[in-house]
Each structure stands twice: as C-alpha cells, then as structure tokens.
Amino acid sequence: MVTERYVCNAWPGYLHVLALLLAWLLPSTAFAQTVRTFRFDNEPHLDAPLEFHFSRSAPSLALDGSPLGPDIPRFRDTTLLSPLPAVTKVPGTVGEPAVNILGAGVAADGTTPVWVVAVLSKAKLQVHVGNLPGTVYEVSMPYVWTKGNQMDALFESVDAQPGEAWRPVSGTICHGLIILQCNVAVPGPSGWVSNRVGFMVCTIADLAGPKNRWWRRHALSD
C-alpha cells in the first residue's frame, strides 16, 4: 500500500490579509525594478550609474582610415542606423508630369553619382552622370504604332527587334553598370501583349560611343 503525504506550511490567515493590504496601499513602483539603458551611437550613451570603460594600449585606425590614439574606442557611423534622407533634385525633371527614377548608384570610380530616369511625358530614357547639373545622355523610347502603340526603350538601339517592345519598370546601377528590368510586349493572336520580362544593359563607358550602342538587349524570358 502506498501512502501519499502532503505538508502545507501556510501562513496564518491574518498574515495573508496583512500582505494583501500592503500590496494595495504601497505604490507599484515600490516593487518594480529600475530600468537602465545604454546604446552606442558614435559615442556611448548610458543611464547613471552605468559606466563605460575601454582600454587599448596600441594606436589604431578609425573606420574611415584616420588614426586613433591608444584607449580611444571605434564606433560605427550613425548613418548605419537610420540617416536623414539626402534629397537630390535630378536635373531636367522638375515640372515634368510623369517621371520615374528607375535606379541610382555610382560610376566605375565608386563615387560619381548616376541616375537613370524615364521621362514618360516626353518618352525619353535618360542617364544622368555626375554631380548636379551633371551630364545627361538621352535616348527616345516612343510609343511605336507598328508595335501596337507599345513603348520601346530599344527603339534607337542596334538591338531593336521588330517583334519586341521594351518598357523599363525598374533598375539598378553598380559601379558603372546599369541594368533595367523591362516588361516586353510581343505580337499575340489579337494584338500586342506584354507577357515577357527582359533585361537591357548600359555601361557608363559606352556612353562615350555611338548612341545606338548605349543600350543593349541582354536577356529575355521565353
């Protein structure tokens, strides 16, 4: 036979009542812990009595390459957190009713700014190179009647195809290479239909050459 034995060390009833009264009378902060915070954003920010201590006997370099003496810590730039946006007005687009900035980046040198812009109100595709006002390279991307009145960004390119019409929708720029994603329209049973995806490319170096080789047909879905 198994016998279970339970032992209860309960407080007397009046002590329970006293504890409930104290919990009701005393403010909740009497039982709460004090919260202290710290963060590192170009320098340490700490609530008292927290302290920050750092030591390094040898000199070093900051993230930007500038020298740092002994015992001087390195902190990441505030721009890695959430910088205020730097608003840049792209020249030649102010006042236009329909302008799409398809992509932005830098040239091959890693510093020269580059934008690629579709000015829909003028049916133009523009590449802006350099600080404002910069240099603008522009090609036509008209609505072609023989292509079902579809826009064709390769209209002036040696890669223009009679059975394709390319409309840029988004892009990216990386060290002088511009890649645009396009919706590509082709002839269908009852007219032209946009049912394919293509990529057209341009390199900043090619902008010094003939216009019909600025933009090239790179890839097309089947």
Coordinates of C-alpha atoms in Angstrom, one line a residue:
M1 CA 0.0 0.0 0.0
V2 CA 1.3 3.4 -1.0
T3 CA 0.6 6.4 1.2
E4 CA 1.0 10.0 -0.1
R5 CA 1.7 12.7 2.4
Y6 CA 1.2 16.4 1.8
V7 CA 2.8 19.0 4.0
C8 CA 1.5 22.6 3.8
N9 CA 3.4 25.3 5.5
A10 CA 0.8 28.0 5.1
W11 CA 0.9 31.4 6.8
P12 CA -1.8 32.1 9.4
G13 CA -4.8 33.8 7.9
Y14 CA -4.1 37.2 9.4
L15 CA -0.7 37.3 7.7
H16 CA -2.3 36.8 4.3
V17 CA -4.7 39.7 5.0
L18 CA -1.8 41.9 6.0
A19 CA 0.2 41.1 2.8
L20 CA -2.9 41.9 0.7
L21 CA -3.3 45.3 2.5
L22 CA 0.4 46.2 2.0
A23 CA 0.2 45.4 -1.7
W24 CA -2.9 47.6 -2.0
L25 CA -1.6 50.5 0.0
L26 CA 2.0 50.7 -1.4
P27 CA 2.5 52.0 -4.9
S28 CA 3.6 49.5 -7.6
T29 CA 6.9 51.3 -8.0
A30 CA 7.9 50.1 -4.6
F31 CA 8.1 46.6 -6.1
A32 CA 9.4 47.5 -9.6
Q33 CA 13.0 47.3 -10.7
T34 CA 14.7 50.4 -12.1
V35 CA 15.4 50.1 -15.8
R36 CA 18.6 51.5 -17.1
T37 CA 19.6 51.6 -20.8
F38 CA 22.7 52.1 -22.9
R39 CA 23.4 52.5 -26.6
F40 CA 26.5 53.1 -28.7
D41 CA 26.0 55.7 -31.5
N42 CA 29.3 57.4 -32.3
E43 CA 29.8 57.5 -28.5
P44 CA 28.4 55.7 -25.5
H45 CA 25.1 56.9 -24.1
L46 CA 24.4 55.3 -20.7
D47 CA 21.9 55.9 -17.8
A48 CA 23.5 56.5 -14.4
P49 CA 25.1 54.8 -12.6
L50 CA 26.2 52.7 -15.6
E51 CA 29.7 53.4 -16.7
F52 CA 31.7 52.7 -19.9
H53 CA 35.4 51.6 -19.7
F54 CA 37.6 50.9 -22.7
S55 CA 41.3 50.3 -23.0
R56 CA 43.7 49.5 -25.9
S57 CA 47.4 50.1 -25.4
A58 CA 48.3 50.4 -29.1
P59 CA 47.1 53.1 -31.6
S60 CA 44.7 52.0 -34.3
L61 CA 42.7 53.3 -37.3
A62 CA 39.1 54.5 -37.4
L63 CA 36.7 53.1 -40.0
D64 CA 37.5 56.0 -42.3
G65 CA 41.2 55.3 -42.1
S66 CA 42.0 58.2 -39.8
P67 CA 44.5 57.5 -36.9
L68 CA 43.2 56.7 -33.4
G69 CA 45.4 57.0 -30.3
P70 CA 45.6 54.4 -27.6
D71 CA 42.5 53.9 -25.4
I72 CA 40.2 55.6 -27.9
P73 CA 37.3 53.3 -29.0
R74 CA 35.9 53.0 -32.5
F75 CA 32.2 53.5 -33.0
R76 CA 30.2 52.8 -36.1
D77 CA 28.9 55.7 -38.0
T78 CA 25.4 57.0 -37.2
T79 CA 24.5 56.5 -40.9
L80 CA 24.4 52.8 -40.3
L81 CA 21.4 53.2 -38.1
S82 CA 18.8 55.5 -39.8
P83 CA 20.2 58.6 -41.5
L84 CA 18.1 61.5 -42.6
P85 CA 17.5 61.3 -46.3
A86 CA 19.6 63.4 -48.6
V87 CA 17.2 64.7 -51.2
T88 CA 18.7 65.3 -54.6
K89 CA 16.9 67.0 -57.5
V90 CA 17.6 65.3 -60.8
P91 CA 18.1 68.0 -63.4
G92 CA 15.7 68.3 -66.3
T93 CA 12.9 66.6 -64.5
V94 CA 11.4 69.4 -62.4
G95 CA 7.9 70.3 -63.6
E96 CA 7.5 67.1 -65.7
P97 CA 4.1 65.4 -65.0
A98 CA 5.4 61.8 -65.3
V99 CA 9.0 61.0 -64.2
N100 CA 10.1 57.6 -63.0
I101 CA 13.5 57.2 -61.3
L102 CA 14.4 53.7 -62.3
G103 CA 17.7 53.4 -60.4
A104 CA 20.5 55.2 -58.8
G105 CA 24.1 54.3 -58.0
V106 CA 27.7 55.2 -58.7
A107 CA 30.0 55.0 -61.7
A108 CA 33.1 52.8 -62.0
D109 CA 35.1 55.0 -59.7
G110 CA 32.8 54.2 -56.9
T111 CA 31.9 57.9 -56.1
T112 CA 30.4 59.6 -59.1
P113 CA 26.6 59.6 -58.8
V114 CA 24.5 58.1 -61.6
W115 CA 20.7 58.1 -62.1
V116 CA 18.6 56.5 -64.8
V117 CA 15.3 58.2 -65.4
A118 CA 12.3 57.6 -67.5
V119 CA 10.6 60.8 -68.5
L120 CA 7.3 59.4 -69.6
S121 CA 5.8 62.7 -70.6
K122 CA 8.5 63.1 -73.2
A123 CA 9.0 59.4 -74.0
K124 CA 12.7 59.7 -73.1
L125 CA 15.1 57.5 -71.3
Q126 CA 17.9 59.5 -69.5
V127 CA 21.1 58.6 -67.8
H128 CA 22.4 61.4 -65.5
V129 CA 26.1 61.2 -64.6
G130 CA 28.0 63.3 -62.1
N131 CA 27.1 65.9 -59.5
L132 CA 24.4 68.4 -60.4
P133 CA 23.8 69.6 -63.1
G134 CA 25.9 66.6 -64.4
T135 CA 25.9 65.2 -67.9
V136 CA 22.6 63.8 -69.4
Y137 CA 22.6 61.0 -72.0
E138 CA 19.1 60.7 -73.6
V139 CA 17.5 58.2 -76.0
S140 CA 14.0 58.1 -77.3
M141 CA 11.6 55.4 -76.2
P142 CA 8.5 56.2 -78.2
Y143 CA 5.1 54.6 -78.4
V144 CA 5.5 52.7 -81.7
W145 CA 2.4 52.5 -83.9
T146 CA 3.7 49.4 -85.7
K147 CA 4.1 47.7 -82.4
G148 CA 0.6 48.1 -81.1
N149 CA 1.4 51.6 -79.8
Q150 CA 3.7 50.0 -77.2
M151 CA 6.7 51.9 -75.7
D152 CA 10.1 50.7 -76.9
A153 CA 13.2 51.7 -75.0
L154 CA 15.4 49.9 -77.5
F155 CA 14.0 52.0 -80.4
E156 CA 17.4 53.7 -81.1
S157 CA 19.5 50.6 -80.3
V158 CA 21.2 48.2 -82.7
D159 CA 19.4 45.5 -80.8
A160 CA 15.9 46.8 -81.6
Q161 CA 13.7 43.9 -82.7
P162 CA 10.6 44.2 -84.9
G163 CA 8.7 41.8 -82.8
E164 CA 9.5 43.2 -79.4
A165 CA 8.7 46.4 -77.5
W166 CA 10.7 47.1 -74.3
R167 CA 9.2 49.2 -71.4
P168 CA 11.6 49.8 -68.4
V169 CA 10.0 49.3 -65.0
S170 CA 12.9 49.2 -62.5
G171 CA 16.7 49.2 -62.5
T172 CA 19.9 49.1 -60.6
I173 CA 23.3 50.8 -61.0
C174 CA 26.5 49.3 -59.7
H175 CA 30.0 50.7 -60.5
G176 CA 29.1 51.9 -63.9
L177 CA 26.9 49.1 -65.0
I178 CA 23.2 49.9 -65.5
I179 CA 20.6 47.0 -65.6
L180 CA 17.0 47.8 -66.4
Q181 CA 14.2 45.2 -65.9
C182 CA 11.6 45.7 -68.7
N183 CA 8.2 44.4 -69.5
V184 CA 8.4 43.2 -73.1
A185 CA 5.4 43.2 -75.4
V186 CA 5.2 40.8 -78.3
P187 CA 2.6 40.2 -81.0
G188 CA -0.3 38.0 -79.9
P189 CA -3.3 36.4 -81.6
S190 CA -5.4 39.6 -81.1
G191 CA -2.7 42.3 -80.9
W192 CA 0.4 43.1 -79.0
V193 CA 0.6 41.8 -75.4
S194 CA 3.1 42.5 -72.6
N195 CA 3.9 38.9 -71.3
R196 CA 7.6 38.7 -71.1
V197 CA 10.4 40.0 -68.9
G198 CA 13.7 41.3 -70.3
F199 CA 16.9 42.9 -69.1
M200 CA 18.6 45.7 -71.1
V201 CA 22.0 47.0 -70.0
C202 CA 24.3 50.0 -70.4
T203 CA 27.8 50.8 -69.2
I204 CA 28.8 54.3 -68.4
A205 CA 31.9 53.8 -70.6
D206 CA 29.7 53.1 -73.6
L207 CA 28.1 56.5 -73.3
A208 CA 31.2 58.0 -75.0
G209 CA 30.5 56.0 -78.1
P210 CA 27.6 55.8 -80.7
K211 CA 24.1 56.3 -79.3
N212 CA 22.8 53.1 -80.9
R213 CA 25.2 51.1 -78.7
W214 CA 24.4 52.8 -75.4
W215 CA 21.6 50.3 -74.6
R216 CA 21.8 46.6 -75.4
R217 CA 19.3 43.8 -75.3
H218 CA 20.7 41.4 -72.7
A219 CA 18.2 38.7 -71.8
L220 CA 14.6 37.8 -72.5
S221 CA 12.3 35.3 -70.9
D222 CA 10.7 32.7 -73.2

